[in-house]
mmCIF file of C-alpha atoms in Angstrom:
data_model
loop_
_atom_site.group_PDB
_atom_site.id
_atom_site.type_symbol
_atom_site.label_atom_id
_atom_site.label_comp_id
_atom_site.label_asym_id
_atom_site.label_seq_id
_atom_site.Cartn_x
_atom_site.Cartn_y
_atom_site.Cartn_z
ATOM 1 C CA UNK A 12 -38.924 28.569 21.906
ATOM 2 C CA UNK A 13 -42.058 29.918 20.198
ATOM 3 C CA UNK A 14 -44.687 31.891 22.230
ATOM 4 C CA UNK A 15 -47.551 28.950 21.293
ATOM 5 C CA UNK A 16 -45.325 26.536 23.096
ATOM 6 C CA UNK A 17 -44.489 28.245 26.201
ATOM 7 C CA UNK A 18 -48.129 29.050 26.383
ATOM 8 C CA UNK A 19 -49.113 25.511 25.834
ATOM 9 C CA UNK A 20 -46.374 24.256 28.301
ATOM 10 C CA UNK A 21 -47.572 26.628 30.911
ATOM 11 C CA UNK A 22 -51.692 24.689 30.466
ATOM 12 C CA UNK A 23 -50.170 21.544 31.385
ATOM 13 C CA UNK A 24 -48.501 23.217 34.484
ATOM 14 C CA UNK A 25 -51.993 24.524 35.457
ATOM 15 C CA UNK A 26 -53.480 21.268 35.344
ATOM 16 C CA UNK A 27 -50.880 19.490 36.832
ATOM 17 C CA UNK A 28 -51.283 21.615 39.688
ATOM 18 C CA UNK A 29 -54.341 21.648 39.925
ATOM 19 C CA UNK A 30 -54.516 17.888 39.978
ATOM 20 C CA UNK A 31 -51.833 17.865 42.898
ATOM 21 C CA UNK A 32 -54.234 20.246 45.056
ATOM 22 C CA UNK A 33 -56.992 18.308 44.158
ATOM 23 C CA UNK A 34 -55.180 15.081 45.574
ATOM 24 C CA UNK A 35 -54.392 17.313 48.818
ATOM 25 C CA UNK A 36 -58.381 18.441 49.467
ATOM 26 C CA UNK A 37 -60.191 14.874 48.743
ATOM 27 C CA UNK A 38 -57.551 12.567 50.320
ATOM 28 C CA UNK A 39 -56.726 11.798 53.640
ATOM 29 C CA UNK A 40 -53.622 10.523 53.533
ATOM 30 C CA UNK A 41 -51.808 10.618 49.893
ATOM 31 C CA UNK A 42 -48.306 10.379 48.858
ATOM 32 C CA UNK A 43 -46.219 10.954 45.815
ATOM 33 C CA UNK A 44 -44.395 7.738 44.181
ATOM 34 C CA UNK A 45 -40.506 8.490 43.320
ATOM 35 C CA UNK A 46 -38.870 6.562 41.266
ATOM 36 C CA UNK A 47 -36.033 9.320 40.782
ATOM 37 C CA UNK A 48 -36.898 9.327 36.505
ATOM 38 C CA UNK A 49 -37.888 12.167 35.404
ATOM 39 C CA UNK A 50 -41.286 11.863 35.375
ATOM 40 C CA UNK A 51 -41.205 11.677 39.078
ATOM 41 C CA UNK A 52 -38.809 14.869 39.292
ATOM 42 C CA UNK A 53 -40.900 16.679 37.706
ATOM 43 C CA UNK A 54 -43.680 15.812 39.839
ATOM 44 C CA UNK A 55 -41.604 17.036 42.901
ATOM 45 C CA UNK A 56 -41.345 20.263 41.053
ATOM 46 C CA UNK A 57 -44.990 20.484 40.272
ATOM 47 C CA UNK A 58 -45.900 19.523 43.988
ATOM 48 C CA UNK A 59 -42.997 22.523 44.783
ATOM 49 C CA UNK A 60 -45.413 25.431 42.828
ATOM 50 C CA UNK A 61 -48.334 23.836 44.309
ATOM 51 C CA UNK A 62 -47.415 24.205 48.097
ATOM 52 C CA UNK A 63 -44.680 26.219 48.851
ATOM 53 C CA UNK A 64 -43.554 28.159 50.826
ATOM 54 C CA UNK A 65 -45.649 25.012 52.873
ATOM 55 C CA UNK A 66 -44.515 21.671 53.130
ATOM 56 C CA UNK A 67 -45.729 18.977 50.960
ATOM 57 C CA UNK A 68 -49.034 17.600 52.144
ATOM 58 C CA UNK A 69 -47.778 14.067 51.670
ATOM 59 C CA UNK A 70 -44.954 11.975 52.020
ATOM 60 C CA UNK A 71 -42.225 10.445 48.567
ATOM 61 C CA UNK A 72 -42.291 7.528 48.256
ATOM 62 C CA UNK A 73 -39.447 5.068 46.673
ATOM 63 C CA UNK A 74 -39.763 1.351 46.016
ATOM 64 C CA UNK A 75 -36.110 0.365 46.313
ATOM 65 C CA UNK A 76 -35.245 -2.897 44.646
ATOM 66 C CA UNK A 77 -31.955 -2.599 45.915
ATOM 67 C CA UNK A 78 -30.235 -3.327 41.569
ATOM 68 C CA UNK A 79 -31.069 0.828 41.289
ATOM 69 C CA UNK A 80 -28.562 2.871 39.448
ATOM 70 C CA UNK A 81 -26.382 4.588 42.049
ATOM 71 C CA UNK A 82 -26.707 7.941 40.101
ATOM 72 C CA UNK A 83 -30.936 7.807 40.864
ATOM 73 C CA UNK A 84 -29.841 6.965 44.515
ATOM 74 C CA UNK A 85 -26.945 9.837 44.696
ATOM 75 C CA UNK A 86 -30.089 12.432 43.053
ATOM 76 C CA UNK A 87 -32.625 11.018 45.211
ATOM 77 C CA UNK A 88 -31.068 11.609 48.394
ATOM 78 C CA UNK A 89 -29.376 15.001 47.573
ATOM 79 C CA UNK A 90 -32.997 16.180 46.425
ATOM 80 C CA UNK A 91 -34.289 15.249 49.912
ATOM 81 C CA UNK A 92 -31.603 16.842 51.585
ATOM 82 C CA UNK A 93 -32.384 19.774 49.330
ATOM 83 C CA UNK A 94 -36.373 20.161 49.786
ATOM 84 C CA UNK A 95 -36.448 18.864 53.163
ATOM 85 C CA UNK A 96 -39.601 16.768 52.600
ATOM 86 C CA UNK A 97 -40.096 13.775 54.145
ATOM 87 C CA UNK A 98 -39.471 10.316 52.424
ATOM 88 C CA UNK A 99 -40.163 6.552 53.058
ATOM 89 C CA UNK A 100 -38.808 3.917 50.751
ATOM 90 C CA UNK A 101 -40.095 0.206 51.015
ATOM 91 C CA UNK A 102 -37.372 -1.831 50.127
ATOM 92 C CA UNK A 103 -37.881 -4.790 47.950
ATOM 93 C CA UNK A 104 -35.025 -6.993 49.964
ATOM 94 C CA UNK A 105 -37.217 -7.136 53.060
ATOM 95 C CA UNK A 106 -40.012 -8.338 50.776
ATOM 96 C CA UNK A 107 -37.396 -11.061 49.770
ATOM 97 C CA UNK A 108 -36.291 -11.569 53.531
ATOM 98 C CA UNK A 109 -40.023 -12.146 54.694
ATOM 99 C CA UNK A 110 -40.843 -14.758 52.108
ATOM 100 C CA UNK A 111 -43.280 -12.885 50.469
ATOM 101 C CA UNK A 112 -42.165 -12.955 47.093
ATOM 102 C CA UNK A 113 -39.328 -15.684 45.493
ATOM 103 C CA UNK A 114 -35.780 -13.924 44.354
ATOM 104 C CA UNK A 115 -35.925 -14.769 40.297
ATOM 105 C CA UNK A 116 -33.149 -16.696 38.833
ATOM 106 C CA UNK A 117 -31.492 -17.089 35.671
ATOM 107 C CA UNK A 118 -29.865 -15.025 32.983
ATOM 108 C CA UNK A 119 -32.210 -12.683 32.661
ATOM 109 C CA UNK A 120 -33.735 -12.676 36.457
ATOM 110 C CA UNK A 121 -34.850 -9.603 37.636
ATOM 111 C CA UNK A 122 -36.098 -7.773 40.714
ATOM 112 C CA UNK A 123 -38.750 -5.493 39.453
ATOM 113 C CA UNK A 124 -41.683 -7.341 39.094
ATOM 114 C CA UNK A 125 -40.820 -8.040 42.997
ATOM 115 C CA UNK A 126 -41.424 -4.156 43.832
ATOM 116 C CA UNK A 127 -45.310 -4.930 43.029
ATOM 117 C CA UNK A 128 -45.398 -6.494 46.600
ATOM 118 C CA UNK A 129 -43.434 -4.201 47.926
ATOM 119 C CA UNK A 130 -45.821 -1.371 47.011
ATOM 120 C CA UNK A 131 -48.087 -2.677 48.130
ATOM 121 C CA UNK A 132 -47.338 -3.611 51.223
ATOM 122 C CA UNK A 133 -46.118 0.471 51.715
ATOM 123 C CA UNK A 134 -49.544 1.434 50.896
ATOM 124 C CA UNK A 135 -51.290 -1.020 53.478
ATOM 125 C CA UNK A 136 -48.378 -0.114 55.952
ATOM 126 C CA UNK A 137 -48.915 3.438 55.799
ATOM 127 C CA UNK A 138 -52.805 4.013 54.917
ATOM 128 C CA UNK A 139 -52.259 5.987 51.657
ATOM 129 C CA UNK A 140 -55.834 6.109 50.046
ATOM 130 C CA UNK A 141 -54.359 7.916 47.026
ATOM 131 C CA UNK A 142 -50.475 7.627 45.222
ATOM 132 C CA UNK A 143 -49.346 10.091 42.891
ATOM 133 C CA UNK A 144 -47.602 8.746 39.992
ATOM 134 C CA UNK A 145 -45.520 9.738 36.665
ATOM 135 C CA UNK A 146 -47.016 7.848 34.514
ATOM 136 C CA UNK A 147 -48.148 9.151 30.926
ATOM 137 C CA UNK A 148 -50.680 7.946 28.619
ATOM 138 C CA UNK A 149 -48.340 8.360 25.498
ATOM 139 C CA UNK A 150 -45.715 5.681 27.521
ATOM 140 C CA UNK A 151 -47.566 2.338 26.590
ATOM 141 C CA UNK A 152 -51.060 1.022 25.651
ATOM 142 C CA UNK A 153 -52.328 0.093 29.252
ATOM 143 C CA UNK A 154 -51.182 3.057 30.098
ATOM 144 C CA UNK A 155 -53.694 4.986 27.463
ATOM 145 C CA UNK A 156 -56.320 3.043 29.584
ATOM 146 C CA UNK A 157 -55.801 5.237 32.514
ATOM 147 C CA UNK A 158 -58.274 7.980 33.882
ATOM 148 C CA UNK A 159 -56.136 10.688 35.865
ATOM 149 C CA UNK A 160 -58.032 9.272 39.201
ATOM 150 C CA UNK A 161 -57.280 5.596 38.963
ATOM 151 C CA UNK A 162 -59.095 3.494 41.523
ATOM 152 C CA UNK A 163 -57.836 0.158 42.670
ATOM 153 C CA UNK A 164 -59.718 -2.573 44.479
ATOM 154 C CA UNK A 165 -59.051 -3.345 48.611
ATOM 155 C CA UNK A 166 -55.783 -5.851 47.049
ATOM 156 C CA UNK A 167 -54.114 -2.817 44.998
ATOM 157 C CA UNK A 168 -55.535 -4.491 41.647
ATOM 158 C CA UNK A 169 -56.632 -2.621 38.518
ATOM 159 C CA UNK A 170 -59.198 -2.927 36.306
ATOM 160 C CA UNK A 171 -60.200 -0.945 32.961
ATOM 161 C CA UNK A 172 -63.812 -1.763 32.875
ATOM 162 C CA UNK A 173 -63.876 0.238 36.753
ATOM 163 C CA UNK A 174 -62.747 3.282 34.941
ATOM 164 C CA UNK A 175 -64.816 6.410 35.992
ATOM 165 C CA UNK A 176 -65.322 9.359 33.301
ATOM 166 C CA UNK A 177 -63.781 12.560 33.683
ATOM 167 C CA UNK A 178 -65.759 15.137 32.547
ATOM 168 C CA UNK A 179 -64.010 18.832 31.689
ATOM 169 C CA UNK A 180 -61.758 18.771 34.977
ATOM 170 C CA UNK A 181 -63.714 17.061 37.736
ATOM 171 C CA UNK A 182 -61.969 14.284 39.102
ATOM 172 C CA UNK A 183 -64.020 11.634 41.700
ATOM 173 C CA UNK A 184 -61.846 10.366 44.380
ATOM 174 C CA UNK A 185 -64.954 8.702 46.433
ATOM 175 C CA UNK A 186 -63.149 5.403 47.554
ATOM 176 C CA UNK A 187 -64.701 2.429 49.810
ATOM 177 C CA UNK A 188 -62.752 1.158 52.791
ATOM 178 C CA UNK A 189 -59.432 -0.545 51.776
ATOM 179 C CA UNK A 190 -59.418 1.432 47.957
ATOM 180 C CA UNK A 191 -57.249 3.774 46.746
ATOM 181 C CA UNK A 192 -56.427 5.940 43.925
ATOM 182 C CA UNK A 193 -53.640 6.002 41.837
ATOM 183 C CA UNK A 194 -53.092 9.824 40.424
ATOM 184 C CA UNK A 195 -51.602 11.203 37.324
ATOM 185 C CA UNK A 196 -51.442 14.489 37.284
ATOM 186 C CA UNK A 197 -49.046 14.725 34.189
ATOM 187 C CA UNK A 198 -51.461 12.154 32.379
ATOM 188 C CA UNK A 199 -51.507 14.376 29.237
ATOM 189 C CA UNK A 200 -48.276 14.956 29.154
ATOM 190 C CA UNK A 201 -45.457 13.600 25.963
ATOM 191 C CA UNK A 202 -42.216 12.656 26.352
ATOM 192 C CA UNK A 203 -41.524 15.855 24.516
ATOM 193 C CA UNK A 204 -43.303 18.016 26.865
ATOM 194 C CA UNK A 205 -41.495 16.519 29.844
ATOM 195 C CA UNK A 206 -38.297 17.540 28.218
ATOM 196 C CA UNK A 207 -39.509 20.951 27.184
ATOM 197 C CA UNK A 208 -40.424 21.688 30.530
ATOM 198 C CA UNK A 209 -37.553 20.475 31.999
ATOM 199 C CA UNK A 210 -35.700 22.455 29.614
ATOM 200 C CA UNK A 211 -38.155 25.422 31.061
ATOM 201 C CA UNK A 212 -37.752 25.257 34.504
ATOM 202 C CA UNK A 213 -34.136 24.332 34.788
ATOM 203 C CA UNK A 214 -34.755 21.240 36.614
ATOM 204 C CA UNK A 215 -31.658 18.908 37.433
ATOM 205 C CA UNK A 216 -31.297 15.895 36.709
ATOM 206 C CA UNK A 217 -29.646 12.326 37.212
ATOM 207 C CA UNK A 218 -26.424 12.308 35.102
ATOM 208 C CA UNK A 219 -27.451 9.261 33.422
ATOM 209 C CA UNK A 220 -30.187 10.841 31.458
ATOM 210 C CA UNK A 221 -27.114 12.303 29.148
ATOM 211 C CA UNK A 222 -24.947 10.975 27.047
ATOM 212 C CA UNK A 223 -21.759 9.189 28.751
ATOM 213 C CA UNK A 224 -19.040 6.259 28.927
ATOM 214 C CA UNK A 225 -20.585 3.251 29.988
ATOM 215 C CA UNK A 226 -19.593 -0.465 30.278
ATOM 216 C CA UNK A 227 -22.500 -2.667 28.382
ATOM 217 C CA UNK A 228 -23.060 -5.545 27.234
ATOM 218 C CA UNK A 229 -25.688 -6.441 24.153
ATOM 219 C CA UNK A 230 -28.800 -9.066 26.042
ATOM 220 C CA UNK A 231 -31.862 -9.852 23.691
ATOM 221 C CA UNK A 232 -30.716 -7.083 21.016
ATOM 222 C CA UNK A 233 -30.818 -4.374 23.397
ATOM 223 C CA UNK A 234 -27.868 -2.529 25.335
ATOM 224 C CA UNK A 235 -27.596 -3.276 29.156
ATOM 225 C CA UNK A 236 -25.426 -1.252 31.756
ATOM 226 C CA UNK A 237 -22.840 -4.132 32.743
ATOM 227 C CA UNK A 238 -23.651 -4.187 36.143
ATOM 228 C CA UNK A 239 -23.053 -6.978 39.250
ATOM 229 C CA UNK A 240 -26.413 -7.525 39.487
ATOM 230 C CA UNK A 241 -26.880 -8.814 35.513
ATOM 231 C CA UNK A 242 -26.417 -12.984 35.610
ATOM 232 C CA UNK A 243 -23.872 -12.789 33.248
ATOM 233 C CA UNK A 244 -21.134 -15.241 31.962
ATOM 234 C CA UNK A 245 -18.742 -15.765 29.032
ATOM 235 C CA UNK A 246 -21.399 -15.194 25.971
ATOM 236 C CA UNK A 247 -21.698 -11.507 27.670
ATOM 237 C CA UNK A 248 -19.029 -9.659 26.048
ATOM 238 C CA UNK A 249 -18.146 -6.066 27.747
ATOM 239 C CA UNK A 250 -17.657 -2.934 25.417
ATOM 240 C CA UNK A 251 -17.579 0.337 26.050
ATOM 241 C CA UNK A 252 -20.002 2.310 24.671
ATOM 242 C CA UNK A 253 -21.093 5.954 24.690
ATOM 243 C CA UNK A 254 -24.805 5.934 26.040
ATOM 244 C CA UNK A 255 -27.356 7.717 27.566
ATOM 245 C CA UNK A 256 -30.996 6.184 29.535
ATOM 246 C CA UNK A 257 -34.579 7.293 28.234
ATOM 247 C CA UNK A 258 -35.999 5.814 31.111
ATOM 248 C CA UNK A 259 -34.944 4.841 34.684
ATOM 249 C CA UNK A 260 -36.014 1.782 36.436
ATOM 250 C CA UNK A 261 -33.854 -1.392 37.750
ATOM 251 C CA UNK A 262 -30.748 -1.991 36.477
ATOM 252 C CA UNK A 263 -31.533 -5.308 35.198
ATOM 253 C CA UNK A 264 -34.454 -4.384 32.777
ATOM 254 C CA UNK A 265 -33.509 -1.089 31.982
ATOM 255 C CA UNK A 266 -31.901 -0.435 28.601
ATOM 256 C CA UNK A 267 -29.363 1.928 27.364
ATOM 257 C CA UNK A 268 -29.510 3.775 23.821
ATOM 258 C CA UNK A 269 -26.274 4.895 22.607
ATOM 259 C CA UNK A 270 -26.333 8.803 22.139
ATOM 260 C CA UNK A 271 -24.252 11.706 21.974
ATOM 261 C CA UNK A 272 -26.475 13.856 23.661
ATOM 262 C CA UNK A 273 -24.675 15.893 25.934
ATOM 263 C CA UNK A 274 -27.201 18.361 26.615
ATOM 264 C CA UNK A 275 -31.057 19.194 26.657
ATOM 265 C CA UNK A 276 -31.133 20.768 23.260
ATOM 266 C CA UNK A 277 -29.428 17.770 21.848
ATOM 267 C CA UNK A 278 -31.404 15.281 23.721
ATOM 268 C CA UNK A 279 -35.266 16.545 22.752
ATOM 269 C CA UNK A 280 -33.386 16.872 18.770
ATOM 270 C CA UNK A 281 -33.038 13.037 19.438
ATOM 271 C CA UNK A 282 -36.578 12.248 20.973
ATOM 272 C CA UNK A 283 -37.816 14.373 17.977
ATOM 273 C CA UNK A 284 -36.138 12.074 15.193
ATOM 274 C CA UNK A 285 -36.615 8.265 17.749
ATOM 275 C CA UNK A 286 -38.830 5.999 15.825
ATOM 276 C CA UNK A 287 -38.946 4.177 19.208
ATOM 277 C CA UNK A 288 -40.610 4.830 22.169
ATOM 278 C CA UNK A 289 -39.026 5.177 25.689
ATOM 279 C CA UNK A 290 -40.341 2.069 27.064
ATOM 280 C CA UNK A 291 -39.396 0.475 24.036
ATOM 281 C CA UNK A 292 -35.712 0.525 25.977
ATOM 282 C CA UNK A 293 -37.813 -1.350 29.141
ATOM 283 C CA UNK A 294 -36.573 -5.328 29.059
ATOM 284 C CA UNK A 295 -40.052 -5.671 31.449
ATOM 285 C CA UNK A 296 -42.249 -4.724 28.908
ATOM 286 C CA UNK A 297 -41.315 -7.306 26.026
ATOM 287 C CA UNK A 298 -42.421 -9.620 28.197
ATOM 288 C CA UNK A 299 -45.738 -10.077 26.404
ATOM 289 C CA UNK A 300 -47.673 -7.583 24.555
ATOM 290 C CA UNK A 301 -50.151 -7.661 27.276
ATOM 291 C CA UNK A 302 -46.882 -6.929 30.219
ATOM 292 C CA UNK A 303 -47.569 -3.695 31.366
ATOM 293 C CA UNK A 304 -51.431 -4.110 31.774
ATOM 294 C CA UNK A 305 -50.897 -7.678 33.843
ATOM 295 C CA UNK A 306 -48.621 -5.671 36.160
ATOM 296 C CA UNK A 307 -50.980 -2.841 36.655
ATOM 297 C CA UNK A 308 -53.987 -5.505 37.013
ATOM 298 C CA UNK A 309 -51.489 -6.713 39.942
ATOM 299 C CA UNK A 310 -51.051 -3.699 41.395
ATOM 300 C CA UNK A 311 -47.989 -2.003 39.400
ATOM 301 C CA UNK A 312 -48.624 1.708 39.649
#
């Protein structure tokens, strides 16, 4: 790896942390949203150079939508067990169970536009005024819309034109009673850079990020981890298929590429030569071209 990129690597650290301590001076009581991607994984690591030998000063946080890959669940819990910090997941069958929200149905039903709710419903429970988040502006076009402090109304709801500027690196996190801020502290980050840092630092992963044997079936052009909690019937034809996941998310709206990446090296080659973007392999985002910003105006983080 060339000098230029390690040094460059090492400026998004910086601000990363920085961001993370910000979050820990001007909020009262933050926490750090894990999805158990990579994005999130890294944050952990970030949050790990910004307070040890310390503990955290905020809680993880995992929506659980109960359809998660059992690989993120298996990482998720081992990493907990390994850091010792403290973690609180709001789980999107209770949201079901209370009648908040209606169980979708149909082929190509789905529980994560549920976990909105759920979210929310964490963040009232709990107080957070501020929620750290993975999300990257080179992911999707709402997502380009987002300042690094993003503040959301008293019902969790975003909206562009409430956007404060960020000048050089001074970040507002002034709220009113019932707001809160949703952080991105690896904002300016690529998909590339995640990987090259990864690569870096060493950080582990969930084994589905590489390439393995997987049972799929092909729904709406895409490749979908076979999977009890897919509506499927005799159209859905099983193969086995040698994959690998760009993203993590629910099992029913996350998309597999088929790969032979086996390791990092192989894996950022691939990202390198994709004329397709990670999300592109998210089932929830070809909703509408307009999906991702009507779930963040609804309180998606």
């Amino acid at each position: 790896m060339s000098k230029y990129r390690l040094d460059y690597l090492d400026e998004l650290e910086a601000e990363a942390i920085y961001i993370l301590r910000e979050v820990a001076g001007q909020f009262e009581k933050p926490a750090l949203l894990f999805s158990g991607g990579k994005d999130s994984i890294t944050l952990v690591h970030l949050a790990l150079k910004a307070f040890r030998p310390g503990k955290f000063p905020f809680p993880l946080v995992h929506i659980d939508t109960g359809h998660n890959f059992e690989e993120t669940i298996t990482y998720r819990d081992e990493m907990i067990a390994r850091i010792g910090e403290k973690l609180i997941i709001g789980h999107v069958q209770d949201t079901i169970d209370e009648g908040k929200v209606i169980e979708q149905t149909g082929k190509n039903a789905s529980r994560n536009p549920l976990q909105t709710i759920t979210l929310l419903d964490t963040i009232a429970k709990n107080k957070f005024d501020a929620c750290i988040g993975g999300a990257r502006r080179d992911e999707e076009k709402a997502r380009a819309k987002e300042r690094i402090f993003s503040v959301r109304d008293e019902f969790g709801q975003w909206d562009p034109k409430r956007q404060r500027p960020e000048l050089w690196d001074i970040y507002n996190g002034k709220i009113h009673k019932g707001e809160n801020v949703r952080v991105f502290p690896i904002s300016n980050w690529t998909e590339l850079d995640v990987w090259n840092y990864i690569r870096r630092e060493n950080i582990p992963l969930p084994t589905i990020y590489f390439a393995h044997q997987r049972d799929c079936i092909t729904r709406n052009g895409q490749l979908m981890a076979a999977s009890p909690f897919l509506n499927m019937d005799d159209e859905d034809v099983i193969t086995r298929k040698n994959v690998r996941f760009r993203t993590v998310g629910d099992m029913t709206c996350t998309a597999a590429v088929e790969s032979y990446a086996f390791e990092i090296d192989d894996i950022i080659d691939e990202i390198a030569s994709s004329k397709i973007s990670e999300r592109g392999a998210r089932m929830d985002d070809k909703v509408s071209e307009a999906a991702m910003e009507d779930r963040k105006k609804g309180g998606y983080f």
